[in-house]
Coordinates of C-alpha atoms in Angstrom, one line a residue:
Chain A
M288 CA -18.9 56.1 7.8
A289 CA -15.0 55.7 7.0
E290 CA -16.2 52.2 5.3
T291 CA -18.9 53.5 3.2
L292 CA -16.4 56.4 1.9
E293 CA -13.8 53.8 1.3
K294 CA -16.0 51.6 -1.2
E295 CA -15.7 53.2 -4.4
I296 CA -19.3 54.1 -5.1
A297 CA -20.4 53.1 -8.7
R298 CA -19.9 56.1 -10.4
K299 CA -20.8 57.6 -14.0
K300 CA -17.7 59.0 -15.7
T301 CA -18.8 62.6 -16.1
E302 CA -19.4 63.3 -11.9
P303 CA -18.9 66.7 -11.5
L304 CA -15.7 68.2 -10.1
L305 CA -17.7 69.2 -6.7
S306 CA -20.5 66.7 -7.3
K307 CA -22.8 66.2 -4.0
R308 CA -20.7 63.6 -2.5
R309 CA -17.7 65.3 -3.4
K310 CA -19.4 68.5 -1.5
R311 CA -19.9 66.6 1.3
F312 CA -16.2 65.2 1.5
I313 CA -15.7 69.0 2.3
T314 CA -18.7 70.0 4.5
D315 CA -19.2 66.9 7.0
P316 CA -15.4 67.5 8.9
L317 CA -17.0 70.9 9.5
N318 CA -19.5 70.0 11.8
D319 CA -20.9 66.7 11.8
E320 CA -18.0 65.1 11.7
N321 CA -15.6 67.3 13.5
P322 CA -12.2 65.9 13.8
V323 CA -11.6 68.2 16.6
T324 CA -15.4 68.4 18.1
I325 CA -16.8 65.1 17.1
Q326 CA -13.6 62.8 17.0
V327 CA -11.5 64.6 19.8
L328 CA -8.7 64.6 17.6
G329 CA -5.4 67.2 17.7
I330 CA -6.7 68.8 20.9
C331 CA -3.1 69.3 21.9
S332 CA -1.9 71.7 19.3
A333 CA -5.9 73.2 19.8
L334 CA -4.5 74.0 23.1
A335 CA -1.0 75.2 22.6
V336 CA -0.8 77.6 19.8
T337 CA -4.2 79.5 20.4
T338 CA -3.9 81.8 22.7
Q339 CA -3.1 84.6 19.8
L340 CA -4.6 84.7 16.2
K341 CA -1.8 85.3 14.0
P342 CA 0.4 81.8 15.4
T343 CA -3.1 79.4 14.9
L344 CA -4.1 81.2 11.6
V345 CA -0.3 79.9 10.4
M346 CA -0.7 76.7 12.2
A347 CA -4.3 76.4 10.2
L348 CA -2.2 77.2 7.4
A349 CA 0.4 74.9 7.7
V350 CA -2.0 71.4 8.7
T351 CA -3.7 72.6 5.5
F352 CA -0.8 72.5 3.6
V353 CA 0.2 69.3 4.9
M354 CA -2.9 67.4 4.8
I355 CA -3.5 68.5 1.5
F356 CA -0.3 67.4 0.4
S357 CA 0.5 64.5 2.0
S358 CA -3.3 63.1 1.1
L359 CA -2.0 63.7 -2.5
F360 CA 1.2 61.9 -2.4
T361 CA -0.4 58.6 -0.3
S362 CA -3.2 58.1 -2.7
L363 CA -1.0 58.5 -6.0
L364 CA 1.0 55.9 -4.3
R365 CA -1.7 54.2 -2.7
N366 CA -0.9 51.0 -4.9
L367 CA 2.0 50.8 -4.4
I368 CA 2.7 50.7 -0.8
P369 CA 3.2 47.6 0.8
V370 CA 0.4 47.6 3.0
R371 CA 2.8 45.8 6.2
V372 CA 4.9 49.3 6.0
R373 CA 2.2 51.5 5.3
I374 CA 2.0 53.6 8.5
I375 CA 5.8 54.1 8.4
V376 CA 5.0 55.6 5.0
Q377 CA 2.6 57.5 5.5
L378 CA 4.5 59.2 8.2
A379 CA 7.5 59.7 6.8
I380 CA 5.4 61.4 3.8
I381 CA 4.1 63.8 6.6
A382 CA 7.0 64.2 8.4
S383 CA 8.5 65.4 4.7
F384 CA 5.9 68.1 4.5
V385 CA 5.9 69.2 8.0
I386 CA 9.6 69.6 7.8
L387 CA 9.4 71.5 4.6
V388 CA 6.9 73.6 6.1
N389 CA 9.0 74.2 9.2
E390 CA 12.0 75.0 7.0
V391 CA 9.8 77.6 4.8
L392 CA 8.5 79.2 8.2
H393 CA 12.3 79.6 9.7
A394 CA 13.0 81.1 6.2
Y395 CA 10.0 83.4 5.9
A396 CA 8.0 84.2 8.9
F397 CA 10.9 83.8 11.7
D398 CA 8.6 85.3 14.7
V399 CA 6.1 83.2 13.5
Y400 CA 8.1 80.4 13.6
K401 CA 9.8 81.1 17.2
Q402 CA 6.1 81.7 18.7
L403 CA 5.0 78.1 17.2
S404 CA 8.5 76.8 17.9
V405 CA 7.8 72.7 18.4
F406 CA 4.3 72.7 17.7
V407 CA 4.9 73.0 13.8
G408 CA 6.9 69.7 14.3
L409 CA 4.3 68.1 16.1
I410 CA 2.0 68.4 13.4
I411 CA 3.8 64.9 11.8
T412 CA 1.9 63.5 15.2
N413 CA -1.8 65.2 14.6
C414 CA -4.0 62.4 14.5
I415 CA -5.9 64.0 11.9
V416 CA -3.2 63.8 9.1
M417 CA -2.7 60.4 9.8
G418 CA -6.5 59.4 10.0
R419 CA -7.4 60.9 7.2
L420 CA -4.4 58.9 5.1
E421 CA -5.0 55.8 7.0
A422 CA -9.0 56.0 6.4
F423 CA -9.5 57.9 3.2
A424 CA -6.0 58.4 1.1
M425 CA -5.6 54.9 0.9
G426 CA -8.2 53.6 -0.4
N427 CA -9.2 56.4 -2.6
K428 CA -8.2 58.4 -6.0
P429 CA -5.9 61.3 -5.5
Y430 CA -8.6 64.6 -6.0
D431 CA -11.6 62.9 -4.0
S432 CA -8.5 62.6 -1.0
V433 CA -7.2 66.5 -2.1
L434 CA -10.9 67.4 -1.3
D435 CA -11.5 64.7 1.9
A436 CA -8.1 66.3 3.3
F437 CA -9.0 69.8 2.7
G438 CA -12.4 69.0 4.6
S439 CA -10.7 68.0 7.5
A440 CA -8.2 70.7 7.4
M441 CA -11.0 73.3 7.3
G442 CA -12.8 71.3 10.3
Y443 CA -9.6 71.6 12.2
S444 CA -8.8 75.1 11.2
W445 CA -12.2 77.0 11.7
I446 CA -12.3 75.0 15.4
I447 CA -9.0 76.5 16.4
I448 CA -9.1 80.0 15.0
A449 CA -12.6 80.2 17.1
V450 CA -10.8 79.1 20.1
A451 CA -7.9 81.9 19.7
F452 CA -10.8 84.5 18.8
F453 CA -12.1 84.0 22.1
R454 CA -8.3 83.6 23.7
E455 CA -7.2 86.3 22.5
L456 CA -10.0 88.9 23.1
L457 CA -10.6 87.8 26.1
G458 CA -7.3 87.0 27.7
S459 CA -5.2 89.8 26.3
G460 CA -8.0 92.1 24.9
K461 CA -6.4 91.9 21.4
L462 CA -7.2 90.6 18.1
F463 CA -4.5 90.1 16.0
G464 CA -2.6 92.0 18.5
F465 CA -4.8 95.1 17.6
E466 CA -6.0 96.5 20.9
V467 CA -9.9 95.9 20.6
F468 CA -11.2 97.3 23.5
S469 CA -8.7 100.1 24.1
A470 CA -9.8 101.9 20.3
I471 CA -13.7 101.3 21.3
G472 CA -12.8 103.4 24.6
W473 CA -13.0 100.8 27.1
E474 CA -9.8 100.9 28.4
T475 CA -10.2 99.4 32.3
F476 CA -11.5 96.1 30.1
P477 CA -10.8 93.4 32.5
T478 CA -8.4 90.6 30.7
N479 CA -8.7 87.3 32.0
G480 CA -5.7 85.1 32.9
L481 CA -6.9 82.3 33.1
M482 CA -8.1 82.3 28.9
V483 CA -3.9 82.6 28.2
T484 CA -3.7 79.7 30.0
P485 CA -4.6 76.0 28.2
V486 CA -7.2 76.0 31.1
G487 CA -9.0 78.8 28.9
A488 CA -8.4 76.9 25.4
F489 CA -10.4 73.7 27.5
I490 CA -12.9 76.1 28.5
I491 CA -13.9 77.3 25.1
L492 CA -13.6 74.1 23.3
G493 CA -16.1 72.8 25.9
L494 CA -18.5 75.5 24.9
I495 CA -18.1 75.4 20.9
I496 CA -19.0 70.8 21.9
W497 CA -21.8 71.4 24.2
I498 CA -23.0 74.2 21.4
Q499 CA -22.7 71.7 18.4
R500 CA -23.9 68.6 20.3
S501 CA -27.1 70.2 21.6
K502 CA -28.0 71.2 18.0
S503 CA -26.9 68.0 16.4
G504 CA -28.0 66.1 19.1
Y505 CA -25.0 63.7 18.8
V506 CA -24.2 61.5 21.6
E507 CA -21.0 59.9 22.6
Q508 CA -21.7 55.8 21.9
H509 CA -20.5 53.6 25.1
Chain B
M168 CA -1.8 42.1 -1.7
Q169 CA 0.9 40.5 -0.2
R170 CA 4.5 41.6 -1.6
S171 CA 7.5 40.1 -1.0
N172 CA 10.1 41.2 1.3
T173 CA 12.5 42.7 -1.6
Y174 CA 9.6 44.6 -2.6
I175 CA 8.9 46.0 0.7
I176 CA 12.8 46.8 1.1
I177 CA 13.3 48.2 -2.0
F178 CA 10.3 50.6 -1.7
S179 CA 11.4 51.7 1.5
L180 CA 15.1 52.7 0.5
A181 CA 13.6 54.6 -2.2
L182 CA 11.4 56.7 -0.7
T183 CA 14.1 57.2 2.0
V184 CA 16.4 58.3 -0.6
I185 CA 13.9 60.8 -2.7
L186 CA 12.4 62.2 0.3
G187 CA 15.6 62.9 2.1
G188 CA 16.9 64.2 -1.0
L189 CA 14.1 66.8 -1.2
L190 CA 14.2 68.0 2.2
S191 CA 18.1 68.7 1.9
L192 CA 17.5 70.2 -1.3
A193 CA 15.0 72.3 0.5
S194 CA 17.1 72.8 3.5
E195 CA 19.8 73.8 1.8
G196 CA 18.0 76.5 -0.9
L197 CA 16.5 78.4 2.1
R198 CA 19.4 78.3 4.3
P199 CA 20.7 81.9 3.3
A200 CA 17.1 83.2 3.5
Q201 CA 17.0 81.7 6.9
K202 CA 20.6 83.1 8.2
K203 CA 19.1 86.9 7.2
A204 CA 15.7 86.1 9.2
E205 CA 18.1 84.7 12.1
E206 CA 20.5 87.9 11.8
F207 CA 17.8 90.7 11.4
A208 CA 15.7 89.4 14.3
K209 CA 18.9 89.3 16.2
K210 CA 19.5 92.8 15.5
R211 CA 16.3 94.0 16.0
Q212 CA 16.5 92.8 19.5
I213 CA 19.9 94.4 20.5
L214 CA 18.5 97.9 19.0
S215 CA 15.3 97.3 20.6
A216 CA 17.3 97.5 23.9
V217 CA 17.8 101.4 23.4
L218 CA 14.9 102.7 20.5
D219 CA 11.8 101.9 19.9
I220 CA 11.7 99.8 16.9
K221 CA 8.4 100.6 15.8
E222 CA 9.5 103.9 14.9
L223 CA 12.2 103.0 12.6
E224 CA 12.0 102.1 9.4
D225 CA 15.1 100.0 8.3
I226 CA 16.0 98.1 11.1
V227 CA 19.3 97.0 9.6
A228 CA 20.1 100.3 8.4
E229 CA 20.0 102.0 11.6
Y230 CA 21.5 98.9 13.3
N231 CA 24.5 99.3 11.1
S232 CA 24.7 102.9 11.1
R233 CA 24.6 103.0 14.9
I234 CA 26.2 99.9 16.5
S235 CA 29.6 98.5 16.1
S236 CA 30.2 95.5 17.8
F237 CA 32.9 93.6 19.4
I238 CA 34.1 90.9 21.6
V239 CA 35.9 90.5 24.8
D240 CA 36.8 87.7 27.1
A241 CA 36.2 86.9 30.8
N242 CA 38.7 89.8 31.9
G243 CA 37.2 92.5 29.9
E244 CA 40.2 91.8 27.1
L245 CA 39.4 92.4 23.4
V246 CA 39.5 89.2 21.8
E247 CA 39.2 88.2 17.6
P248 CA 38.5 84.3 18.0
T249 CA 37.9 82.6 14.9
G250 CA 34.6 80.8 13.7
P251 CA 34.1 77.2 12.5
T252 CA 34.7 78.3 9.2
G253 CA 38.1 79.8 10.0
A254 CA 37.2 83.6 9.3
M255 CA 36.8 86.0 12.2
M256 CA 34.0 86.1 14.7
K257 CA 31.9 89.2 14.7
A258 CA 30.2 89.8 17.7
E259 CA 26.7 89.2 16.3
D260 CA 28.2 85.7 15.6
V261 CA 28.7 84.8 18.7
D262 CA 26.2 81.8 20.0
I263 CA 25.5 83.2 23.6
E264 CA 23.5 79.9 24.1
K265 CA 26.6 78.2 23.3
E266 CA 28.7 80.0 25.3
F267 CA 26.5 80.0 28.4
K268 CA 27.1 76.5 28.6
K269 CA 30.9 77.0 29.3
S270 CA 32.3 78.2 32.4
A271 CA 32.5 81.5 32.8
E272 CA 36.0 82.1 32.3
E273 CA 36.1 80.9 28.7
R274 CA 33.0 82.2 27.4
L275 CA 33.0 84.7 24.7
Y276 CA 31.1 88.2 25.7
P277 CA 29.6 90.0 23.4
V278 CA 29.4 94.0 23.2
Y279 CA 27.7 96.0 21.0
R280 CA 28.6 99.9 21.4
F281 CA 25.4 101.8 20.3
H282 CA 26.8 105.6 19.0
S283 CA 26.0 109.0 17.9
K284 CA 24.5 108.6 14.0
E285 CA 26.6 112.4 13.8
N286 CA 29.7 111.0 15.8
P287 CA 30.1 107.7 15.4
D288 CA 33.0 108.2 17.8
V289 CA 30.5 109.3 20.9
T290 CA 28.9 106.7 23.2
E291 CA 25.6 106.3 23.6
A292 CA 25.2 103.2 25.6
Y293 CA 26.3 100.3 25.9
I294 CA 24.6 96.7 24.8
L295 CA 25.7 93.3 26.9
A296 CA 24.2 90.4 26.5
L297 CA 22.3 88.1 29.0
Y298 CA 21.8 84.3 29.2
G299 CA 19.8 82.0 31.9
K300 CA 17.1 80.0 33.0
G301 CA 13.8 81.0 33.8
L302 CA 11.0 78.8 35.1
W303 CA 10.8 75.9 31.8
N304 CA 13.1 76.8 29.6
D305 CA 16.0 79.1 28.9
I306 CA 15.8 83.2 28.7
W307 CA 18.1 85.5 27.4
G308 CA 18.3 90.0 26.7
Y309 CA 20.3 92.4 26.5
I310 CA 21.0 95.0 28.6
A311 CA 21.6 98.9 27.6
L312 CA 24.0 100.9 30.1
E313 CA 24.4 104.4 29.8
T314 CA 28.1 105.6 29.6
D315 CA 28.5 106.1 33.5
M316 CA 28.5 102.2 33.1
N317 CA 25.9 102.3 36.1
T318 CA 22.5 103.3 34.7
V319 CA 20.2 100.9 32.5
A320 CA 19.4 102.7 29.2
G321 CA 17.0 100.3 28.4
I322 CA 16.7 96.2 28.7
V323 CA 15.3 93.8 26.3
F324 CA 13.8 90.3 27.4
D325 CA 13.2 87.2 25.4
H326 CA 12.5 83.4 26.6
K327 CA 12.0 80.1 24.9
G328 CA 8.9 78.8 26.8
E329 CA 7.7 80.6 29.4
T330 CA 4.2 80.5 30.5
A331 CA 2.2 82.5 28.2
G332 CA 0.6 85.6 29.8
L333 CA 3.0 84.6 33.2
G334 CA 6.3 84.3 32.9
A335 CA 6.0 85.5 29.1
R336 CA 5.4 88.9 30.0
I337 CA 9.3 89.6 30.5
T338 CA 8.6 89.9 26.7
E339 CA 6.6 93.0 27.4
K340 CA 7.3 96.3 27.1
G341 CA 5.6 97.9 30.0
V342 CA 7.8 95.0 32.2
Q343 CA 11.2 96.3 30.8
E344 CA 10.5 100.0 31.1
R345 CA 10.8 99.5 34.5
Y346 CA 14.3 98.5 34.2
K347 CA 14.8 102.4 32.5
G348 CA 17.1 104.6 35.1
K349 CA 18.0 102.7 37.4
K350 CA 20.9 101.8 38.7
I351 CA 23.1 98.4 39.1
F352 CA 25.9 99.5 41.3
A353 CA 25.6 100.2 44.7
D354 CA 27.6 103.6 46.3
G355 CA 30.4 101.7 47.6
G356 CA 31.1 99.9 44.1
E357 CA 29.5 96.6 44.5
V358 CA 27.3 94.5 41.9
L359 CA 23.5 94.6 43.3
S360 CA 22.1 94.9 39.7
V361 CA 18.2 95.3 39.3
N362 CA 16.3 93.2 40.9
M363 CA 11.7 92.3 40.2
L364 CA 10.6 91.6 43.4
K365 CA 7.7 89.1 44.5
G366 CA 4.5 90.3 43.4
E367 CA 3.7 93.3 41.5
N368 CA 1.9 95.6 44.2
N369 CA 4.8 96.6 46.2
K370 CA 4.8 99.6 48.7
P371 CA 6.5 103.1 47.0
E372 CA 9.3 102.4 49.8
A373 CA 10.1 98.7 49.0
L374 CA 11.1 100.0 45.1
D375 CA 14.3 101.9 44.4
D376 CA 16.9 102.0 42.5
H377 CA 17.6 98.5 42.5
N378 CA 14.6 96.9 43.1
I379 CA 11.3 96.8 40.7
N380 CA 7.8 95.3 40.8
G381 CA 8.3 91.6 40.0
L382 CA 5.9 89.6 37.9
S383 CA 2.6 88.5 39.6
G384 CA 2.0 84.6 39.1
A385 CA 5.7 84.3 37.9
T386 CA 8.0 84.4 40.5
I387 CA 10.0 81.8 39.8
T388 CA 10.7 83.8 36.0
A389 CA 11.1 86.8 37.8
K390 CA 13.9 85.1 40.1
G391 CA 15.6 83.7 36.9
V392 CA 15.9 87.2 35.6
N393 CA 17.6 88.6 38.3
Y394 CA 20.0 85.5 38.6
M395 CA 20.8 86.0 35.3
M396 CA 21.2 89.9 35.5
I397 CA 23.8 89.5 38.5
D398 CA 25.6 86.5 36.9
Y399 CA 26.4 88.7 33.4
L400 CA 26.8 91.7 35.1
N401 CA 29.4 89.9 37.4
C402 CA 30.9 88.2 34.0
Y403 CA 31.1 91.8 32.3
L404 CA 32.4 93.4 35.6
P405 CA 36.1 93.7 34.4
L406 CA 34.6 95.4 31.3
I407 CA 32.6 97.6 32.8
G408 CA 35.3 99.3 35.4
K409 CA 37.7 99.9 32.2
L410 CA 35.1 101.7 30.3
K411 CA 33.8 103.2 33.3
D412 CA 36.9 105.1 33.8
D413 CA 37.7 105.8 30.1
D414 CA 35.1 105.8 27.7
A415 CA 37.2 107.8 25.2
G416 CA 40.5 105.7 25.8
F417 CA 38.6 102.8 24.9
V418 CA 36.9 103.8 22.0
S419 CA 40.1 105.2 20.1
M420 CA 41.7 102.4 21.5
L421 CA 38.5 100.5 18.8
N422 CA 39.2 102.6 16.4
S423 CA 42.8 102.0 16.2
K424 CA 42.1 98.3 16.0
K425 CA 39.5 98.5 13.6
P426 CA 40.6 97.6 9.6
M427 CA 39.8 100.0 7.5

């Protein structure tokens, strides 16, 4: 997959901004090539930050920002980056954007910053980010790389938001801190303590993967 | 394409300088906003020991009009230390985490006096800082004592890394409410503090002025909280003794010291 993408297909000069080929950069990672459920990357943060929707949303935004901008810069520099040190250069670029996000959260969203604590910093080690830089941005033009990064970030985001939705709903009976069950008059809703532990995230992630694969027929190659 | 070593070194150096420069610019530029955010969070936490902050419109204004703070040492004497910048430290500047690492005698102890809005000389509660260890990492909080320096007017806890849904429940209002109205001194005068028992469904006869329900599944966090409370209450004991006997005298002494 990555190899076919890396080969620059001979294109007409007037390719529309969102041609069929480019749309696939965005749609593929949402389902068929999902970074979390198919490639099984970024699991650590998918477990760690998904007890509540609000920090999860911020985390998704942070990852999207970091992915888009590090892909853009890597792609702009792709002909200048020496191949022998490319990994460390990619890391430096990612780390810079991650630290930037961390500092901005510290200043303007202190509560979420405290809640996410080390996990914003750990975006640096999120394999999805570096995976896309190495597999795509190093060999493609900036605009395509940005689309590709956006697609993968959305693929990651919808999964963690889905996991957080169920964890917060079943674990604390809330959505974005709003007491859903008491609002509909079900005061005695039994919240499930398992859901707020990482085990709950594994179970929900497993269910999502199950549904996804039974629909797509995807099987791991051995 | 294979590049020369010189190219690689120059490229790496340039990248480092550019990225490093950008990051330090960002860090410097954002520092005032970060300081403000931290200060706001701290003031909100201190106030939440005595007030329902959800009802407050302007937390900073409320804080400034109702809290006056000072610093004491281990003997309960007022101190006026200078901070790293050479300016006089305010109680809000005291980094309790750093102080916690010192020995109890060397620490600075911030005290926040919560007073009536109409008459600043009428104390409603004294808020004291707490710091300790939970199961995974540090825990801290603020305890507010009524002017008898015995009854808990309110308490607030926070933590760095307790288990979500278990130990992290110390931040829940419902858990903190259990402390309200409890006493920290035994009749004889020794510090008993208020302790969380094991589990959440203790028999009513086990619960009294010094014992409250704990946290199911988070006994170690609860023990950490108990230890933190008794540790810091003992550290504040000399001050508590002074305030208990003569709050009015202490307040007028504070006023006389305050630069107008």
